[in-house]
XYZ file of N, CA, C and O in Angstrom:
312
model
N 15.817 -24.894 19.103
C 15.307 -26.129 18.541
C 14.500 -25.804 17.287
O 13.659 -24.907 17.284
N 14.728 -26.519 16.225
C 13.976 -26.367 14.981
C 12.682 -27.164 15.084
O 12.696 -28.320 15.488
N 11.568 -26.538 14.714
C 10.281 -27.218 14.725
C 9.838 -27.428 13.285
O 9.789 -26.485 12.493
N 9.541 -28.672 12.947
C 9.088 -29.032 11.607
C 7.628 -29.461 11.661
O 7.196 -30.086 12.629
N 6.899 -29.156 10.603
C 5.534 -29.626 10.451
C 5.483 -30.512 9.216
O 5.916 -30.101 8.139
N 4.970 -31.718 9.393
C 4.860 -32.664 8.286
C 3.389 -33.022 8.130
O 2.742 -33.421 9.099
N 2.881 -32.872 6.921
C 1.507 -33.272 6.615
C 1.565 -34.321 5.522
O 2.235 -34.133 4.509
N 0.872 -35.409 5.754
C 0.884 -36.527 4.817
C -0.553 -36.912 4.498
O -1.374 -37.054 5.399
N -0.865 -37.081 3.222
C -2.188 -37.548 2.805
C -2.001 -38.655 1.779
O -1.247 -38.503 0.821
N -2.672 -39.770 2.012
C -2.708 -40.864 1.042
C -4.169 -41.143 0.734
O -4.975 -41.293 1.656
N -4.513 -41.207 -0.554
C -5.888 -41.476 -0.956
C -5.909 -42.624 -1.946
O -5.128 -42.646 -2.897
N -6.788 -43.584 -1.694
C -7.009 -44.710 -2.593
C -8.407 -44.564 -3.179
O -9.371 -44.354 -2.440
N -8.525 -44.663 -4.509
C -9.820 -44.601 -5.197
C -10.066 -45.974 -5.827
O -9.168 -46.544 -6.451
N -11.278 -46.476 -5.653
C -11.647 -47.783 -6.194
C -12.785 -47.595 -7.198
O -13.700 -46.803 -6.962
N -12.738 -48.306 -8.292
C -13.765 -48.157 -9.329
C -15.105 -48.752 -8.891
O -16.154 -48.330 -9.362
N -15.059 -49.705 -8.012
C -16.263 -50.334 -7.463
C -16.177 -50.290 -5.944
O -15.071 -50.256 -5.387
N -17.311 -50.311 -5.234
C -17.255 -50.363 -3.772
C -16.496 -51.594 -3.286
O -16.652 -52.688 -3.843
N -15.644 -51.399 -2.285
C -14.842 -52.483 -1.716
C -15.062 -52.543 -0.208
O -15.435 -51.563 0.430
N -14.829 -53.717 0.353
C -14.830 -53.890 1.800
C -13.369 -53.829 2.242
O -12.544 -54.599 1.758
N -13.049 -52.909 3.124
C -11.672 -52.723 3.571
C -11.322 -53.740 4.654
O -12.113 -53.964 5.571
N -10.158 -54.318 4.549
C -9.651 -55.204 5.590
C -8.964 -54.395 6.681
O -8.978 -53.157 6.680
N -8.337 -55.087 7.602
C -7.591 -54.408 8.672
C -6.392 -53.678 8.069
O -5.695 -54.212 7.227
N -6.191 -52.447 8.497
C -5.062 -51.641 8.025
C -4.124 -51.361 9.198
O -4.581 -50.944 10.264
N -2.828 -51.570 8.996
C -1.802 -51.233 9.978
C -1.008 -50.064 9.417
O -0.442 -50.168 8.336
N -1.010 -48.965 10.159
C -0.388 -47.738 9.656
C 0.716 -47.279 10.597
O 0.505 -47.209 11.804
N 1.865 -46.998 10.040
C 3.011 -46.501 10.805
C 3.332 -45.110 10.281
O 4.171 -44.950 9.408
N 2.638 -44.119 10.798
C 2.753 -42.752 10.293
C 3.290 -41.782 11.330
O 3.517 -40.619 11.027
N 3.469 -42.218 12.546
C 3.897 -41.325 13.620
C 5.392 -41.509 13.882
O 5.851 -42.620 14.124
N 6.161 -40.422 13.839
C 7.601 -40.557 14.108
C 7.852 -40.901 15.574
O 7.039 -40.600 16.452
N 8.966 -41.549 15.829
C 9.325 -41.926 17.196
C 9.992 -40.771 17.914
O 10.744 -39.998 17.323
N 9.733 -40.680 19.212
C 10.513 -39.783 20.051
C 11.899 -40.390 20.230
O 12.064 -41.605 20.218
N 12.893 -39.527 20.373
C 14.253 -40.000 20.635
C 14.982 -38.923 21.435
O 14.408 -37.897 21.771
N 16.244 -39.165 21.717
C 17.016 -38.191 22.490
C 17.137 -36.845 21.778
O 17.174 -35.804 22.416
N 17.197 -36.880 20.452
C 17.384 -35.639 19.704
C 16.140 -35.202 18.926
O 16.194 -34.274 18.135
N 15.006 -35.864 19.175
C 13.776 -35.525 18.461
C 12.581 -35.765 19.379
O 12.469 -36.824 19.984
N 11.717 -34.766 19.477
C 10.531 -34.904 20.322
C 9.301 -34.589 19.501
O 9.246 -33.584 18.799
N 8.312 -35.453 19.592
C 7.062 -35.252 18.878
C 6.163 -34.343 19.709
O 5.850 -34.642 20.864
N 5.736 -33.219 19.122
C 4.891 -32.269 19.837
C 3.408 -32.556 19.635
O 2.600 -32.331 20.534
N 3.030 -33.027 18.442
C 1.624 -33.265 18.142
C 1.516 -34.251 16.992
O 2.340 -34.222 16.070
N 0.519 -35.116 17.042
C 0.272 -36.050 15.945
C -1.229 -36.285 15.848
O -1.898 -36.450 16.870
N -1.728 -36.271 14.620
C -3.150 -36.506 14.373
C -3.291 -37.499 13.236
O -2.510 -37.481 12.290
N -4.300 -38.323 13.335
C -4.578 -39.299 12.290
C -6.049 -39.161 11.907
O -6.937 -39.455 12.712
N -6.304 -38.671 10.695
C -7.663 -38.519 10.183
C -7.878 -39.560 9.099
O -7.080 -39.652 8.153
N -8.953 -40.325 9.229
C -9.232 -41.407 8.290
C -10.684 -41.291 7.832
O -11.592 -41.148 8.648
N -10.898 -41.369 6.507
C -12.234 -41.417 5.920
C -12.293 -42.598 4.973
O -11.420 -42.711 4.113
N -13.251 -43.493 5.089
C -14.339 -43.458 6.047
C -13.829 -43.700 7.469
O -12.775 -44.305 7.663
N -14.586 -43.215 8.433
C -14.189 -43.360 9.832
C -14.108 -44.844 10.192
O -15.011 -45.608 9.868
N -13.014 -45.265 10.807
C -12.877 -46.681 11.172
C -13.924 -47.108 12.207
O -14.343 -46.309 13.048
N -14.294 -48.370 12.121
C -15.168 -48.951 13.132
C -14.423 -49.028 14.462
O -14.985 -48.792 15.519
N -13.131 -49.358 14.379
C -12.282 -49.330 15.571
C -10.885 -48.878 15.173
O -10.446 -49.088 14.041
N -10.215 -48.219 16.106
C -8.845 -47.752 15.898
C -8.103 -47.959 17.202
O -8.524 -47.468 18.246
N -7.038 -48.733 17.152
C -6.230 -48.947 18.355
C -4.768 -48.744 18.027
O -4.358 -48.821 16.867
N -4.003 -48.445 19.063
C -2.582 -48.145 18.915
C -1.773 -49.176 19.687
O -2.127 -49.545 20.808
N -0.684 -49.647 19.055
C 0.243 -50.561 19.722
C 1.666 -50.095 19.413
O 1.876 -49.246 18.551
N 2.630 -50.662 20.105
C 4.048 -50.473 19.779
C 4.591 -51.821 19.334
O 4.362 -52.838 20.001
N 5.299 -51.842 18.206
C 5.889 -53.093 17.737
C 7.220 -53.345 18.454
O 7.619 -52.579 19.335
N 7.895 -54.411 18.069
C 9.133 -54.797 18.757
C 10.259 -53.782 18.560
O 11.226 -53.781 19.304
N 10.122 -52.904 17.564
C 11.128 -51.868 17.328
C 10.710 -50.532 17.940
O 11.309 -49.501 17.669
N 9.650 -50.530 18.730
C 9.085 -49.366 19.411
C 8.438 -48.370 18.451
O 8.291 -47.203 18.774
N 8.043 -48.837 17.263
C 7.265 -47.995 16.369
C 5.825 -47.953 16.849
O 5.280 -48.951 17.307
N 5.192 -46.812 16.721
C 3.792 -46.661 17.073
C 2.954 -47.080 15.859
O 3.104 -46.514 14.772
N 2.095 -48.077 16.035
C 1.315 -48.636 14.936
C -0.169 -48.423 15.219
O -0.662 -48.822 16.275
N -0.869 -47.799 14.287
C -2.323 -47.651 14.377
C -2.949 -48.805 13.606
O -2.560 -49.089 12.473
N -3.909 -49.475 14.227
C -4.602 -50.591 13.584
C -6.069 -50.210 13.450
O -6.756 -49.987 14.445
N -6.534 -50.095 12.205
C -7.907 -49.679 11.930
C -8.677 -50.823 11.287
O -8.153 -51.536 10.431
N -9.926 -50.976 11.715
C -10.854 -51.907 11.061
C -12.058 -51.097 10.599
O -12.404 -50.073 11.185
N -12.688 -51.569 9.528
C -13.755 -50.815 8.891
C -14.996 -51.685 8.718
O -14.897 -52.905 8.626
N -16.146 -51.027 8.649
C -17.408 -51.715 8.372
C -17.970 -51.170 7.066
O -17.725 -50.013 6.709
N -18.693 -51.978 6.360
C -19.361 -51.509 5.152
C -18.452 -51.440 3.945
O -17.307 -51.898 3.967
N -18.994 -50.851 2.892
C -18.294 -50.718 1.615
C -17.935 -49.261 1.365
O -18.607 -48.355 1.854
N -16.889 -49.031 0.566
C -16.478 -47.671 0.222
C -15.812 -47.667 -1.150
O -15.288 -48.688 -1.590
N -15.810 -46.508 -1.792
C -15.097 -46.338 -3.063
C -13.835 -45.523 -2.889
O -13.117 -45.279 -3.851
N -13.568 -45.078 -1.626
C -12.374 -44.264 -1.368
C -11.905 -44.477 0.058
O -12.697 -44.618 0.975
N -10.589 -44.457 0.242
C -9.970 -44.467 1.572
C -8.978 -43.321 1.588
O -8.117 -43.219 0.712
N -9.122 -42.427 2.575
C -8.214 -41.291 2.702
C -7.639 -41.268 4.110
O -8.363 -41.311 5.083
N -6.313 -41.209 4.170
C -5.604 -41.105 5.443
C -4.868 -39.783 5.423
O -4.003 -39.560 4.584
N -5.208 -38.888 6.343
C -4.632 -37.545 6.405
C -5.652 -36.505 6.036
O -6.779 -36.830 5.638
N -5.286 -35.236 6.187
C -6.226 -34.139 5.877
C -5.963 -33.591 4.498
O -4.908 -33.498 4.035
């Protein structure tokens, strides 16, 4: 079996402090008959006030993050 490692980082920079709304993120690959997920991590800065996981109607894993306060940057990934 071939093992792949995927690292993804997205960074948003804002010129002025902003209040972040709810973010829905679909960054985790699905398990299937020919593909198995061994490990998945989600690092977010600033740290979300809450983070919950759901599955949508297509069985995608969706992370829903809400934030408190203001920020000039949002980074998802390491």
